[in-house]
Amino acid sequence: TQLLEQSPQFLSIQEGENLTVYCNSSSVFSSLQWYRQEPGEGPVLLVTVVTGGEVKKLKRLTFQFGDARKDSSLHITAAQTGDTGLYLCAGANAGGTSYGKLTFGQGTILTVHP
Amino acid sequence: DTEVTQTPKHLVMGMTNKKSLKCEQHMGHRAMYWYKQKAKKPPELMFVYSYEKLSINESVPSRFSPECPNSSLLNLHLHALQPEDSALYLCASSPAASGSNYGYTFGSGTRLTVV
C-alpha cells in the first residue's frame, strides 16, 4: 500500500508570511499533483509535477518534485487571506495494480489571518 | 467546457430511500471516478471507470451501485444507506485512467445526508 505523509496537518499564519507544506512517501510516483479545496467545493488542480527535480511556479506558489519522485513540497510566498483552504497532495501511478488510482495525503488546512 | 457537473448539490434521504447522483463532463475525458469525502479529510476512492467500463471497485458496499451510460455520464445509485454514509460525494474525470501526467477535474460534489 502506498502512503503519502503530508505535513503539517494544520497551519495558521498571518497575511504576508511564507509557508511550506511537505508531502513524503517511501514509494515512487509517476507524478505528484497538488489540489486546493474550499469548503463545500471539490478540489481544484493547482499543478502536476512529473519529472524528478522539477520546479513549477504559479504566481506566489512554488512546487517542487523530489529527485527520486518520492516527495514534493508546496511553498507559498507572502500568503494572502484568499489562500485559505485545504491543500491536498496526490500521487499518481501509471501502471500495475494501482493503475487509475490517486493516493492522497491527509491534507493541510491552511488559515491565513488578515 | 472544462467542468464536471454534479447534481443534486444537496440530498437528504431516509435509510429506505432509493436515490441517484449524477455526474456529467464534456471534455472528452475517458476516465471517470467517484470519491467519498468526510469533513476535513482527503477524498477516498470508490470507483474508477475507464472507457465506460468499471476498472476499480474499492470494496464499496453493494448499497452503492455505479453506472456509466456513456462516455459523458456517470451515475451513482444509492439504496438502503446508513447514517455513516453521509458525506460529500465527488465525481472526477481525467483524460485517461493512468492519471500519470493528467490532473483530475473534480465536480463540486453532492452533499449527502442520510437520516
CSV table of C-alpha atoms in Angstrom, one decimal:
chain,number,residue,atom,x,y,z
A,1,THR,CA,0.0,0.0,0.0
A,2,GLN,CA,1.4,3.4,-1.0
A,3,LEU,CA,1.2,6.2,1.5
A,4,LEU,CA,1.7,9.9,1.3
A,5,GLU,CA,2.5,11.7,4.5
A,6,GLN,CA,1.6,15.3,4.3
A,7,SER,CA,2.6,17.9,6.9
A,8,PRO,CA,1.8,20.0,8.7
A,9,GLN,CA,-1.9,19.0,9.2
A,10,PHE,CA,-2.8,22.4,10.3
A,11,LEU,CA,-1.2,25.8,9.6
A,12,SER,CA,-2.4,29.1,10.9
A,13,ILE,CA,-0.4,32.2,9.8
A,14,GLN,CA,-0.7,35.9,9.4
A,15,GLU,CA,-1.1,37.6,6.0
A,16,GLY,CA,2.3,38.2,4.4
A,17,GLU,CA,4.1,35.3,5.9
A,18,ASN,CA,5.7,32.4,4.0
A,19,LEU,CA,4.9,28.8,4.4
A,20,THR,CA,5.9,25.3,3.1
A,21,VAL,CA,3.8,22.2,3.0
A,22,TYR,CA,5.5,18.8,2.6
A,23,CYS,CA,4.4,15.6,1.1
A,24,ASN,CA,6.6,12.5,1.6
A,25,SER,CA,6.5,8.8,0.7
A,26,SER,CA,8.7,5.8,0.6
A,27,SER,CA,7.1,4.9,-2.8
A,28,VAL,CA,7.9,6.3,-6.3
A,29,PHE,CA,5.1,8.0,-8.1
A,30,SER,CA,4.7,8.8,-11.8
A,31,SER,CA,3.5,12.2,-11.0
A,32,LEU,CA,2.6,14.3,-8.0
A,33,GLN,CA,-0.5,16.6,-8.1
A,34,TRP,CA,-1.4,19.4,-5.8
A,35,TYR,CA,-5.0,20.5,-5.2
A,36,ARG,CA,-6.7,23.2,-3.2
A,37,GLN,CA,-10.2,22.8,-1.9
A,38,GLU,CA,-12.6,25.3,-0.3
A,39,PRO,CA,-15.5,24.3,2.0
A,40,GLY,CA,-18.4,22.8,0.1
A,41,GLU,CA,-16.5,22.6,-3.2
A,42,GLY,CA,-14.5,20.0,-5.0
A,43,PRO,CA,-10.7,20.0,-5.1
A,44,VAL,CA,-9.2,22.2,-7.8
A,45,LEU,CA,-6.0,21.1,-9.5
A,46,LEU,CA,-3.1,23.6,-8.9
A,47,VAL,CA,-0.2,21.7,-10.6
A,48,THR,CA,1.1,18.4,-11.8
A,49,VAL,CA,4.8,17.6,-11.5
A,50,VAL,CA,6.2,14.7,-13.4
A,51,THR,CA,10.0,14.9,-13.7
A,52,GLY,CA,12.3,14.3,-10.7
A,53,GLY,CA,13.8,17.6,-9.5
A,54,GLU,CA,11.1,19.6,-11.4
A,55,VAL,CA,10.2,23.0,-10.0
A,56,LYS,CA,7.0,24.8,-11.1
A,57,LYS,CA,5.8,28.3,-10.2
A,58,LEU,CA,2.3,29.5,-10.2
A,59,LYS,CA,2.4,33.2,-9.1
A,60,ARG,CA,3.3,33.1,-5.4
A,61,LEU,CA,3.2,29.3,-5.3
A,62,THR,CA,6.3,27.2,-5.9
A,63,PHE,CA,6.0,23.4,-6.3
A,64,GLN,CA,8.9,21.0,-6.2
A,65,PHE,CA,9.2,17.3,-7.0
A,66,GLY,CA,12.0,15.4,-5.4
A,67,ASP,CA,14.8,13.9,-7.4
A,68,ALA,CA,13.7,10.4,-6.6
A,69,ARG,CA,10.0,11.2,-7.3
A,70,LYS,CA,9.0,10.2,-3.7
A,71,ASP,CA,8.4,13.6,-2.2
A,72,SER,CA,7.1,17.1,-3.1
A,73,SER,CA,6.7,20.5,-1.5
A,74,LEU,CA,4.5,23.5,-1.9
A,75,HIS,CA,5.9,26.9,-0.9
A,76,ILE,CA,3.6,30.0,-0.7
A,77,THR,CA,5.3,33.4,-0.5
A,78,ALA,CA,3.5,36.3,1.1
A,79,ALA,CA,0.3,34.4,1.9
A,80,GLN,CA,-3.0,36.1,1.4
A,81,THR,CA,-6.4,35.5,3.1
A,82,GLY,CA,-7.6,34.1,-0.3
A,83,ASP,CA,-5.0,31.3,0.1
A,84,THR,CA,-7.1,29.8,3.0
A,85,GLY,CA,-8.3,26.3,2.2
A,86,LEU,CA,-7.4,22.6,2.3
A,87,TYR,CA,-4.3,21.7,0.4
A,88,LEU,CA,-4.0,18.1,-0.9
A,89,CYS,CA,-1.1,16.4,-2.5
A,90,ALA,CA,-1.8,13.3,-4.5
A,91,GLY,CA,0.4,10.7,-6.1
A,92,ALA,CA,-0.4,9.0,-9.4
A,93,ASN,CA,0.7,5.7,-10.8
A,94,ALA,CA,0.9,4.8,-14.4
A,95,GLY,CA,0.6,1.0,-14.1
A,96,GLY,CA,0.3,-2.1,-12.0
A,97,THR,CA,-2.5,-2.8,-9.6
A,98,SER,CA,-2.6,0.9,-8.7
A,99,TYR,CA,-3.4,1.9,-12.3
A,100,GLY,CA,-6.0,4.7,-12.3
A,101,LYS,CA,-5.7,5.5,-8.6
A,102,LEU,CA,-4.6,8.6,-6.9
A,103,THR,CA,-3.0,8.3,-3.4
A,104,PHE,CA,-3.9,11.3,-1.4
A,105,GLY,CA,-2.0,12.8,1.5
A,106,GLN,CA,-4.0,13.7,4.7
A,107,GLY,CA,-4.3,17.3,3.7
A,108,THR,CA,-3.1,20.6,5.2
A,109,ILE,CA,-5.7,23.0,6.5
A,110,LEU,CA,-4.3,26.5,5.9
A,111,THR,CA,-5.8,29.5,7.6
A,112,VAL,CA,-4.4,32.9,6.7
A,113,HIS,CA,-5.4,35.7,9.1
A,114,PRO,CA,-5.7,39.4,8.0
B,1,ASP,CA,-16.5,23.2,-21.5
B,2,THR,CA,-13.9,22.5,-18.8
B,3,GLU,CA,-16.2,21.4,-16.0
B,4,VAL,CA,-17.6,18.4,-14.2
B,5,THR,CA,-21.2,19.0,-13.3
B,6,GLN,CA,-22.8,17.1,-10.4
B,7,THR,CA,-26.4,17.1,-9.4
B,8,PRO,CA,-28.0,17.5,-7.0
B,9,LYS,CA,-25.8,19.7,-4.9
B,10,HIS,CA,-27.5,18.6,-1.7
B,11,LEU,CA,-29.5,15.5,-0.9
B,12,VAL,CA,-31.3,14.3,2.2
B,13,MET,CA,-32.5,10.8,2.1
B,14,GLY,CA,-34.0,8.2,4.5
B,15,MET,CA,-32.4,4.8,5.1
B,16,THR,CA,-35.1,3.1,3.0
B,17,ASN,CA,-35.0,5.5,0.1
B,18,LYS,CA,-33.5,5.0,-3.4
B,19,LYS,CA,-31.8,7.9,-5.0
B,20,SER,CA,-29.2,8.6,-7.7
B,21,LEU,CA,-26.3,11.0,-8.0
B,22,LYS,CA,-25.4,12.3,-11.5
B,23,CYS,CA,-22.2,13.5,-13.0
B,24,GLU,CA,-21.6,14.9,-16.5
B,25,GLN,CA,-18.5,16.1,-18.4
B,26,HIS,CA,-18.0,17.2,-22.0
B,27,MET,CA,-14.2,17.4,-22.1
B,28,GLY,CA,-13.8,14.1,-23.9
B,29,HIS,CA,-12.2,12.5,-20.8
B,30,ARG,CA,-12.3,8.7,-20.9
B,31,ALA,CA,-11.8,8.1,-17.2
B,32,MET,CA,-14.4,9.0,-14.5
B,33,TYR,CA,-14.3,8.5,-10.8
B,34,TRP,CA,-16.4,8.5,-7.7
B,35,TYR,CA,-14.9,9.6,-4.4
B,36,LYS,CA,-16.3,10.0,-0.9
B,37,GLN,CA,-15.1,12.7,1.4
B,38,LYS,CA,-15.7,13.3,5.1
B,39,ALA,CA,-15.1,16.7,6.6
B,40,LYS,CA,-11.5,17.9,6.6
B,41,LYS,CA,-10.3,14.5,5.3
B,42,PRO,CA,-8.9,13.6,1.9
B,43,PRO,CA,-11.2,12.1,-0.7
B,44,GLU,CA,-11.5,8.3,-0.7
B,45,LEU,CA,-11.7,6.5,-4.0
B,46,MET,CA,-14.8,4.4,-4.5
B,47,PHE,CA,-15.0,3.5,-8.2
B,48,VAL,CA,-13.0,4.1,-11.4
B,49,TYR,CA,-14.5,3.8,-14.9
B,50,SER,CA,-12.1,3.6,-17.9
B,51,TYR,CA,-13.6,3.8,-21.4
B,52,GLU,CA,-17.1,3.3,-19.8
B,53,LYS,CA,-16.1,0.0,-18.1
B,54,LEU,CA,-15.7,-0.4,-14.4
B,55,SER,CA,-12.0,-0.9,-13.8
B,56,ILE,CA,-11.7,-0.4,-10.0
B,57,ASN,CA,-14.1,-1.0,-7.2
B,58,GLU,CA,-12.5,-0.2,-3.8
B,59,SER,CA,-14.6,-2.9,-2.0
B,60,VAL,CA,-17.5,-0.5,-1.8
B,61,PRO,CA,-20.7,-1.9,-0.2
B,62,SER,CA,-23.4,-3.0,-2.6
B,63,ARG,CA,-25.7,-0.3,-1.4
B,64,PHE,CA,-23.7,1.9,-3.7
B,65,SER,CA,-24.1,1.0,-7.4
B,66,PRO,CA,-22.3,2.9,-10.1
B,67,GLU,CA,-23.3,3.1,-13.7
B,68,CYS,CA,-21.7,4.7,-16.8
B,69,PRO,CA,-24.4,5.0,-19.5
B,70,ASN,CA,-22.0,6.8,-22.0
B,71,SER,CA,-18.6,8.5,-22.1
B,72,SER,CA,-20.0,11.7,-20.7
B,73,LEU,CA,-22.2,10.5,-17.9
B,74,LEU,CA,-21.6,8.7,-14.6
B,75,ASN,CA,-24.3,7.8,-12.1
B,76,LEU,CA,-24.2,6.5,-8.5
B,77,HIS,CA,-27.3,4.7,-7.4
B,78,LEU,CA,-28.0,4.7,-3.7
B,79,HIS,CA,-30.2,2.3,-1.8
B,80,ALA,CA,-30.6,1.4,1.9
B,81,LEU,CA,-27.9,3.7,3.0
B,82,GLN,CA,-26.7,4.2,6.6
B,83,PRO,CA,-26.2,7.4,8.5
B,84,GLU,CA,-22.4,6.9,8.4
B,85,ASP,CA,-22.7,7.2,4.6
B,86,SER,CA,-23.4,10.9,5.0
B,87,ALA,CA,-20.5,12.7,3.2
B,88,LEU,CA,-19.6,14.8,0.2
B,89,TYR,CA,-19.6,12.6,-2.9
B,90,LEU,CA,-17.3,13.8,-5.6
B,91,CYS,CA,-17.1,12.9,-9.2
B,92,ALA,CA,-13.9,13.5,-11.2
B,93,SER,CA,-12.6,12.9,-14.7
B,94,SER,CA,-9.3,12.7,-16.4
B,95,PRO,CA,-8.2,12.2,-20.0
B,96,ALA,CA,-7.2,8.6,-19.2
B,97,ALA,CA,-7.2,6.3,-16.2
B,98,SER,CA,-3.5,6.3,-15.8
B,99,GLY,CA,-3.6,9.8,-14.3
B,100,SER,CA,0.2,9.9,-14.8
B,101,ASN,CA,0.6,13.2,-16.5
B,102,TYR,CA,-3.0,14.3,-16.2
B,103,GLY,CA,-4.6,16.2,-13.4
B,104,TYR,CA,-8.1,15.3,-12.4
B,105,THR,CA,-11.1,17.7,-12.8
B,106,PHE,CA,-13.4,17.4,-9.9
B,107,GLY,CA,-17.0,18.4,-9.7
B,108,SER,CA,-18.4,20.5,-6.8
B,109,GLY,CA,-19.8,17.4,-5.2
B,110,THR,CA,-23.1,16.3,-3.7
B,111,ARG,CA,-23.6,16.8,0.0
B,112,LEU,CA,-25.5,13.7,1.1
B,113,THR,CA,-27.2,13.4,4.5
B,114,VAL,CA,-28.7,10.1,5.4
B,115,VAL,CA,-31.4,10.3,8.2
